[in-house]
CSV table of C-alpha atoms and ligand atoms in Angstrom, one decimal:
chain,number,residue,atom,x,y,z
A,26,MET,CA,-2.3,9.2,-24.1
A,27,GLU,CA,-0.3,6.4,-25.5
A,28,ASN,CA,-1.6,2.9,-24.7
A,29,CYS,CA,0.9,1.0,-22.7
A,30,ASP,CA,0.9,-2.7,-21.7
A,31,TYR,CA,2.0,-1.9,-18.1
A,32,LYS,CA,0.0,-0.4,-15.3
A,33,LYS,CA,-0.1,3.3,-14.5
A,34,ALA,CA,-1.5,3.4,-11.0
A,35,PHE,CA,-2.6,5.9,-8.5
A,36,HIS,CA,-2.7,5.3,-4.7
A,37,LEU,CA,-4.9,7.1,-2.2
A,38,ARG,CA,-6.2,6.4,1.2
A,39,PHE,CA,-10.1,6.4,1.2
A,40,GLY,CA,-12.3,5.7,4.0
A,41,ASP,CA,-15.3,7.9,3.8
A,42,ARG,CA,-18.5,6.9,1.6
A,43,ARG,CA,-19.6,10.6,1.6
A,44,LEU,CA,-16.5,11.3,-0.7
A,45,ILE,CA,-17.5,8.7,-3.4
A,46,PRO,CA,-18.9,11.5,-5.8
A,47,ASP,CA,-15.6,13.3,-5.4
A,48,LEU,CA,-13.6,10.2,-6.0
A,49,LYS,CA,-15.6,9.5,-9.1
A,50,GLU,CA,-15.1,13.1,-10.3
A,51,LEU,CA,-11.2,12.6,-9.7
A,52,ILE,CA,-11.3,9.5,-11.7
A,53,THR,CA,-13.2,10.8,-14.8
A,54,LYS,CA,-11.6,14.3,-14.8
A,55,VAL,CA,-8.0,13.7,-13.9
A,56,LEU,CA,-7.0,10.2,-13.7
A,57,LEU,CA,-8.5,8.6,-16.7
A,58,PRO,CA,-7.6,11.5,-19.1
A,59,ASN,CA,-4.0,11.0,-17.9
A,60,GLY,CA,-3.9,7.3,-18.6
A,61,ILE,CA,-4.3,5.9,-15.0
A,62,ASN,CA,-5.6,2.4,-15.4
A,63,MET,CA,-5.3,1.2,-11.8
A,64,ILE,CA,-6.2,2.7,-8.5
A,65,ILE,CA,-5.0,1.4,-5.2
A,66,LEU,CA,-7.7,2.3,-2.7
A,67,GLU,CA,-6.3,2.2,0.9
A,68,ILE,CA,-9.5,1.3,2.6
A,69,ASP,CA,-7.9,-0.6,5.3
A,70,LYS,CA,-10.6,-1.2,7.9
A,71,ALA,CA,-12.9,1.7,6.9
A,72,PHE,CA,-15.4,-0.9,5.7
A,73,VAL,CA,-18.7,-2.2,7.0
A,74,PHE,CA,-17.7,-5.9,7.6
A,75,GLU,CA,-21.2,-7.6,7.8
A,76,LYS,CA,-19.8,-10.8,9.4
A,77,HIS,CA,-17.7,-8.9,11.7
A,78,PRO,CA,-19.6,-5.8,13.1
A,79,GLU,CA,-17.2,-5.8,16.0
A,80,ILE,CA,-14.5,-4.3,13.6
A,81,ASP,CA,-15.6,-0.6,13.7
A,82,GLY,CA,-14.8,0.9,10.3
A,83,GLY,CA,-15.8,4.3,11.5
A,84,PRO,CA,-19.0,6.3,11.0
A,85,HIS,CA,-18.7,6.7,7.2
A,86,ALA,CA,-17.1,3.4,6.3
A,87,LEU,CA,-17.7,2.1,2.9
A,88,THR,CA,-20.4,-0.6,2.5
A,89,ALA,CA,-20.3,-3.6,0.2
A,90,ASP,CA,-22.8,-1.9,-2.1
A,91,ASP,CA,-20.5,1.2,-2.4
A,92,ALA,CA,-17.6,-1.0,-3.3
A,93,LYS,CA,-19.7,-2.9,-5.9
A,94,ASP,CA,-20.7,0.4,-7.3
A,95,LEU,CA,-17.1,1.8,-7.5
A,96,SER,CA,-15.9,-1.5,-8.9
A,97,GLN,CA,-18.4,-1.3,-11.7
A,98,PHE,CA,-17.9,2.3,-12.2
A,99,THR,CA,-14.1,1.8,-12.8
A,100,LYS,CA,-14.4,-1.4,-14.7
A,101,GLU,CA,-16.7,0.1,-17.3
A,102,LYS,CA,-13.9,2.7,-18.0
A,103,GLY,CA,-11.1,0.2,-18.3
A,104,MET,CA,-9.7,0.9,-14.9
A,105,GLU,CA,-9.3,-1.5,-11.9
A,106,ILE,CA,-9.4,-1.0,-8.3
A,107,VAL,CA,-6.9,-2.8,-5.9
A,108,PRO,CA,-8.2,-2.8,-2.4
A,109,LEU,CA,-5.5,-2.2,0.3
A,110,PHE,CA,-6.0,-3.8,3.7
A,111,GLN,CA,-3.1,-3.1,6.2
A,112,CYS,CA,-1.8,-6.5,7.2
A,113,LEU,CA,0.7,-7.2,10.1
A,114,GLY,CA,1.9,-3.7,10.8
A,115,HIS,CA,0.2,-0.3,10.7
A,116,GLN,CA,-2.4,-1.4,13.1
A,117,GLY,CA,-3.1,2.0,14.4
A,118,TRP,CA,-0.8,5.1,14.8
A,119,GLY,CA,1.5,5.5,17.7
A,120,GLY,CA,0.1,3.7,20.7
A,121,SER,CA,-3.6,3.7,19.3
A,122,ARG,CA,-5.1,0.5,18.2
A,123,SER,CA,-6.6,-0.2,14.7
A,124,ALA,CA,-10.1,-1.5,14.7
A,125,LEU,CA,-8.9,-5.0,14.4
A,126,LEU,CA,-6.7,-4.7,17.6
A,127,THR,CA,-9.5,-2.8,19.4
A,128,ALA,CA,-11.8,-5.7,18.8
A,129,TYR,CA,-9.3,-8.2,19.4
A,130,PRO,CA,-6.6,-6.9,21.8
A,131,GLU,CA,-5.2,-10.3,22.3
A,132,PHE,CA,-3.7,-10.2,18.8
A,133,ASP,CA,-1.6,-7.2,19.8
A,134,GLU,CA,2.2,-7.9,19.4
A,135,THR,CA,3.0,-5.2,22.0
A,136,PRO,CA,0.1,-5.4,24.5
A,137,GLU,CA,2.1,-3.6,27.2
A,138,THR,CA,2.7,-0.5,25.2
A,139,PRO,CA,0.3,2.2,26.5
A,140,LEU,CA,-2.6,3.4,24.2
A,141,ASN,CA,-1.3,7.0,24.5
A,142,ALA,CA,2.3,6.1,23.6
A,143,GLU,CA,4.0,8.2,20.9
A,144,TRP,CA,6.9,8.0,18.4
A,145,PRO,CA,9.7,7.2,19.1
A,146,GLU,CA,8.4,4.9,21.8
A,147,ILE,CA,6.2,3.2,19.0
A,148,PHE,CA,5.5,3.9,15.4
A,149,CYS,CA,2.6,1.6,14.8
A,150,ARG,CA,1.3,-1.5,16.4
A,151,SER,CA,1.4,-4.9,14.7
A,152,TRP,CA,-0.7,-8.0,15.0
A,153,CYS,CA,1.0,-11.1,16.1
A,154,PRO,CA,1.6,-13.4,13.2
A,155,GLN,CA,1.7,-16.3,15.5
A,156,HIS,CA,-1.5,-15.8,17.4
A,157,PRO,CA,-3.5,-18.9,16.6
A,158,ASP,CA,-6.8,-17.2,15.8
A,159,VAL,CA,-5.6,-14.1,13.9
A,160,ASN,CA,-5.6,-15.4,10.3
A,161,LYS,CA,-9.0,-16.9,10.6
A,162,ILE,CA,-10.5,-13.4,11.4
A,163,VAL,CA,-8.4,-11.7,8.9
A,164,TYR,CA,-9.2,-14.1,6.1
A,165,GLU,CA,-12.9,-13.4,6.7
A,166,LEU,CA,-12.3,-9.7,6.6
A,167,LEU,CA,-10.4,-10.0,3.2
A,168,ASP,CA,-13.1,-12.1,1.8
A,169,GLU,CA,-15.6,-9.5,2.4
A,170,LEU,CA,-13.5,-6.9,0.5
A,171,ILE,CA,-12.9,-9.4,-2.2
A,172,ALA,CA,-16.6,-10.3,-2.7
A,173,ALA,CA,-17.4,-6.6,-2.7
A,174,PHE,CA,-14.7,-5.3,-5.1
A,175,SER,CA,-14.2,-8.5,-7.2
A,176,PRO,CA,-10.7,-7.5,-7.8
A,177,THR,CA,-7.9,-9.1,-9.7
A,178,TYR,CA,-5.2,-7.7,-7.4
A,179,PHE,CA,-5.1,-7.3,-3.7
A,180,HIS,CA,-2.7,-5.2,-1.8
A,181,ILE,CA,-1.7,-6.3,1.8
A,182,GLY,CA,0.4,-3.2,2.9
A,183,MET,CA,3.2,-4.6,5.1
A,184,ASP,CA,5.3,-1.4,5.0
A,185,GLU,CA,7.1,0.0,8.0
A,186,VAL,CA,6.6,-3.0,10.2
A,187,TYR,CA,8.8,-2.5,13.3
A,188,GLU,CA,6.9,-4.3,16.0
A,189,ILE,CA,7.8,-7.9,15.2
A,190,ALA,CA,9.4,-10.6,17.6
A,191,SER,CA,8.6,-8.1,20.3
A,192,ASP,CA,9.8,-9.0,23.9
A,193,GLN,CA,6.3,-8.2,24.9
A,194,CYS,CA,4.9,-11.2,23.0
A,195,GLU,CA,5.2,-14.6,24.7
A,196,ARG,CA,4.9,-16.4,21.3
A,197,CYS,CA,7.4,-14.3,19.3
A,198,ARG,CA,10.0,-13.1,21.9
A,199,GLY,CA,13.5,-13.9,20.7
A,200,GLY,CA,12.1,-15.1,17.3
A,201,ASN,CA,13.7,-14.7,13.9
A,202,ARG,CA,12.2,-11.3,12.4
A,203,ALA,CA,12.7,-12.6,8.7
A,204,GLU,CA,11.0,-15.9,9.4
A,205,LEU,CA,8.1,-14.2,11.2
A,206,PHE,CA,7.8,-11.5,8.5
A,207,ALA,CA,7.8,-14.2,5.8
A,208,LYS,CA,5.2,-16.3,7.7
A,209,ALA,CA,2.8,-13.3,7.7
A,210,VAL,CA,3.4,-12.8,4.0
A,211,ASN,CA,2.9,-16.5,3.2
A,212,ASP,CA,-0.2,-16.8,5.4
A,213,MET,CA,-1.8,-13.9,3.4
A,214,TYR,CA,-0.5,-15.4,0.1
A,215,ALA,CA,-2.1,-18.8,0.9
A,216,HIS,CA,-5.5,-17.2,1.2
A,217,ILE,CA,-5.4,-14.4,-1.5
A,218,THR,CA,-3.4,-16.2,-4.2
A,219,GLU,CA,-3.8,-19.9,-3.5
A,220,GLN,CA,-7.5,-19.9,-2.2
A,221,ARG,CA,-8.9,-16.8,-4.0
A,222,GLY,CA,-6.8,-16.8,-7.2
A,223,LEU,CA,-5.8,-13.1,-7.0
A,224,THR,CA,-2.5,-11.6,-7.5
A,225,MET,CA,-1.1,-10.2,-4.3
A,226,MET,CA,0.8,-6.8,-4.0
A,227,MET,CA,2.8,-5.5,-1.1
A,228,TRP,CA,5.0,-2.6,-0.3
A,229,ALA,CA,8.8,-3.8,-0.7
A,230,ASP,CA,10.6,-1.6,2.0
A,231,ARG,CA,10.9,-4.4,4.6
A,232,LEU,CA,12.5,-6.6,2.0
A,233,ILE,CA,15.4,-4.1,1.4
A,234,ASP,CA,18.7,-4.4,3.2
A,235,ALA,CA,19.0,-0.8,4.1
A,236,LYS,CA,22.6,-0.9,4.9
A,237,LYS,CA,23.5,-2.7,1.6
A,238,PHE,CA,21.6,-0.1,-0.5
A,239,GLY,CA,22.3,3.0,1.6
A,240,TYR,CA,18.6,3.7,2.6
A,241,ASP,CA,17.3,4.8,6.0
A,242,ASN,CA,15.2,2.7,8.2
A,243,TRP,CA,12.0,3.7,6.6
A,244,GLU,CA,12.9,3.1,3.0
A,245,GLY,CA,14.6,-0.1,3.9
A,246,ASP,CA,15.0,-2.6,6.8
A,247,THR,CA,17.6,-2.3,9.6
A,248,PHE,CA,16.2,-5.0,11.8
A,249,GLY,CA,16.7,-8.2,9.8
A,250,THR,CA,13.3,-8.6,8.0
A,251,TYR,CA,14.9,-8.2,4.7
A,252,GLU,CA,16.1,-11.8,4.6
A,253,ALA,CA,12.4,-12.9,4.3
A,254,LEU,CA,12.9,-12.1,0.5
A,255,ASP,CA,14.1,-15.7,-0.1
A,256,LYS,CA,11.2,-17.2,1.8
A,257,ILE,CA,8.3,-15.8,-0.2
A,258,PRO,CA,6.7,-16.7,-3.6
A,259,ARG,CA,7.9,-14.9,-6.7
A,260,ASP,CA,4.5,-14.0,-8.0
A,261,ILE,CA,3.9,-11.4,-5.5
A,262,VAL,CA,4.2,-8.0,-7.1
A,263,LEU,CA,6.6,-5.7,-5.1
A,264,LEU,CA,5.8,-2.1,-4.8
A,265,ASP,CA,9.3,-0.4,-4.3
A,266,TRP,CA,8.6,3.1,-3.1
A,267,HIS,CA,11.2,5.9,-3.2
A,268,TYR,CA,10.2,9.5,-2.8
A,269,ASP,CA,13.5,11.4,-2.6
A,270,GLU,CA,16.4,12.3,-4.8
A,271,ARG,CA,19.4,9.9,-4.5
A,272,GLU,CA,22.9,10.5,-5.9
A,273,ASN,CA,23.3,6.9,-6.8
A,274,GLY,CA,19.9,6.2,-8.3
A,275,TYR,CA,17.5,3.5,-7.3
A,276,PRO,CA,19.1,-0.1,-7.4
A,277,THR,CA,16.3,-2.1,-5.8
A,278,PRO,CA,14.0,-2.6,-8.8
A,279,TYR,CA,17.0,-4.4,-10.4
A,280,PHE,CA,17.7,-6.2,-7.3
A,281,PHE,CA,14.1,-7.5,-7.0
A,282,MET,CA,13.7,-8.3,-10.6
A,283,GLU,CA,16.9,-10.3,-10.6
A,284,ALA,CA,15.5,-12.3,-7.7
A,285,GLY,CA,12.5,-13.0,-10.0
A,286,PHE,CA,9.8,-10.6,-8.9
A,287,SER,CA,7.6,-8.2,-10.7
A,288,VAL,CA,8.2,-4.8,-9.6
A,289,MET,CA,6.0,-1.6,-9.6
A,290,PRO,CA,8.2,1.3,-8.5
A,291,ALA,CA,6.3,4.0,-6.6
A,292,CYS,CA,7.0,7.7,-6.4
A,293,TRP,CA,5.1,10.6,-4.7
A,294,PHE,CA,5.1,14.3,-5.7
A,295,LYS,CA,8.7,14.8,-6.9
A,296,LEU,CA,8.8,14.6,-10.8
A,297,ASN,CA,12.6,14.3,-11.2
A,298,VAL,CA,12.5,11.3,-8.7
A,299,ALA,CA,9.6,9.8,-10.5
A,300,LYS,CA,11.2,10.1,-13.9
A,301,GLN,CA,14.6,8.7,-12.8
A,302,LEU,CA,13.0,5.9,-10.7
A,303,PHE,CA,10.7,4.6,-13.5
A,304,ALA,CA,13.3,4.9,-16.2
A,305,GLU,CA,15.8,2.9,-14.1
A,306,ALA,CA,13.3,0.2,-13.3
A,307,LYS,CA,12.2,-0.2,-17.0
A,308,ALA,CA,15.9,-0.3,-18.0
A,309,ALA,CA,16.5,-2.9,-15.4
A,310,ALA,CA,13.8,-5.3,-16.7
A,311,GLU,CA,15.1,-4.8,-20.2
A,312,GLU,CA,18.7,-5.4,-19.2
A,313,LEU,CA,17.5,-8.7,-17.5
A,314,ASN,CA,15.7,-9.5,-20.7
A,315,GLN,CA,12.5,-9.9,-18.9
A,316,PRO,CA,10.3,-6.6,-19.7
A,317,GLU,CA,7.4,-8.2,-18.2
A,318,LEU,CA,9.0,-7.8,-14.7
A,319,PHE,CA,8.4,-4.1,-15.0
A,320,PHE,CA,4.8,-4.2,-13.8
A,321,GLY,CA,4.1,-0.6,-14.0
A,322,LYS,CA,4.3,2.8,-12.4
A,323,LEU,CA,2.6,3.7,-9.2
A,324,ILE,CA,2.1,7.4,-8.1
A,325,THR,CA,1.2,7.6,-4.4
A,326,SER,CA,-0.5,10.4,-2.5
A,327,TRP,CA,-0.2,10.9,1.2
A,328,ASN,CA,-2.2,13.9,1.7
A,329,GLY,CA,-5.5,13.8,3.5
A,330,TRP,CA,-8.4,13.7,0.9
A,331,ASN,CA,-11.4,15.6,2.1
A,332,HIS,CA,-14.1,17.2,0.0
A,333,GLU,CA,-12.1,20.6,-0.4
A,334,VAL,CA,-8.9,18.8,-1.3
A,335,PHE,CA,-10.6,16.7,-3.8
A,336,GLN,CA,-12.2,19.8,-5.5
A,337,GLU,CA,-8.9,21.8,-5.4
A,338,PHE,CA,-7.1,18.9,-7.0
A,339,ILE,CA,-9.8,18.2,-9.6
A,340,HIS,CA,-9.9,21.9,-10.7
A,341,MET,CA,-6.2,22.4,-10.3
A,342,LYS,CA,-5.7,23.5,-13.9
A,343,GLU,CA,-8.4,26.0,-14.3
A,344,MET,CA,-8.0,27.8,-10.9
A,345,SER,CA,-5.3,30.3,-11.0
A,346,SER,CA,-5.5,30.8,-7.1
A,347,ILE,CA,-3.8,27.4,-6.5
A,348,ASP,CA,-0.2,27.1,-5.8
A,349,LYS,CA,1.2,24.9,-8.5
A,350,ASN,CA,4.5,24.6,-6.5
A,351,SER,CA,2.5,23.0,-3.6
A,352,GLU,CA,2.7,19.4,-2.8
A,353,LEU,CA,-0.7,18.9,-4.6
A,354,GLY,CA,0.4,21.0,-7.5
A,355,ARG,CA,3.5,19.1,-8.0
A,356,LEU,CA,1.5,15.7,-7.6
A,357,TYR,CA,-0.7,16.8,-10.4
A,358,GLU,CA,2.3,17.5,-12.6
A,359,VAL,CA,3.5,14.0,-11.9
A,360,ILE,CA,0.3,12.5,-13.0
A,361,GLU,CA,0.1,14.7,-16.0
A,362,THR,CA,3.7,14.2,-17.1
A,363,ILE,CA,4.5,10.5,-16.4
A,364,GLU,CA,3.2,8.3,-19.3
D,430,LIG,ZN1,3.8,-12.4,18.6
């Protein structure tokens, strides 16, 4: 594999310490041989927060020792782990509450939404960016992850935030969505970058004017958060995800780079999309004469990773029984093919 000065990253959700041997096997047998030098580990709240036992990370949450072990394991191999902790949005699925909102229901932006509510009534809850106590608790949670992983980069999530400036929140009702979104980003930046010296990463979809670029309300914003782009620091790395074919290509890496941001475009399991998206993003940085703004290439995975799936994936090539045209088969092909 050719050495490159940009990152080739892989993302997965990971919240079960019993799967650490599988994850290590994935790293040594698939990711490293294919040049992956960064792994975005979406741990979110599945961690044993020692100073905050009220945050229930689940029965198999990772411990600080697990994190140190994983961090050392990867660093020795020239790979870095980027912990991902969902900030602002994605605080649970549907009406259910994340461990943070379960412990602190007063942080909930939509407290009147029933716990059993479903899409389309609600996609995911958010925390209230104006609650006076939320940042103090979140900073302490971030600090435990930072102490355990000793990372250089930290990913704050921030994708698909729909519950913002809710009529249910007495602090935010009638507020400006872009300003509230920017406040949440800047509050996290103040701690992660200004206080702890790490480079912050976030998903970029809420910063895209969906109408202008012809995206839907998942891939871009249709509610007014996109104007937050002018209100946040330029040294945040934006992860611009696009998973499907588009006739007119992918204009947003250029748009973000032109605004001064480093961009890591992100694909999923479609090889043709990955090739085109990455090529366009690289060309955009070259056209702007700032090749360093092309931060790297991110391959995301959105399947559940249990023991069987890890083993199927790790042994994809040697097992003829596996369907190479399945989502996992195609994901493997992307990892192998993208340089
Ligand atoms: Zn609020």
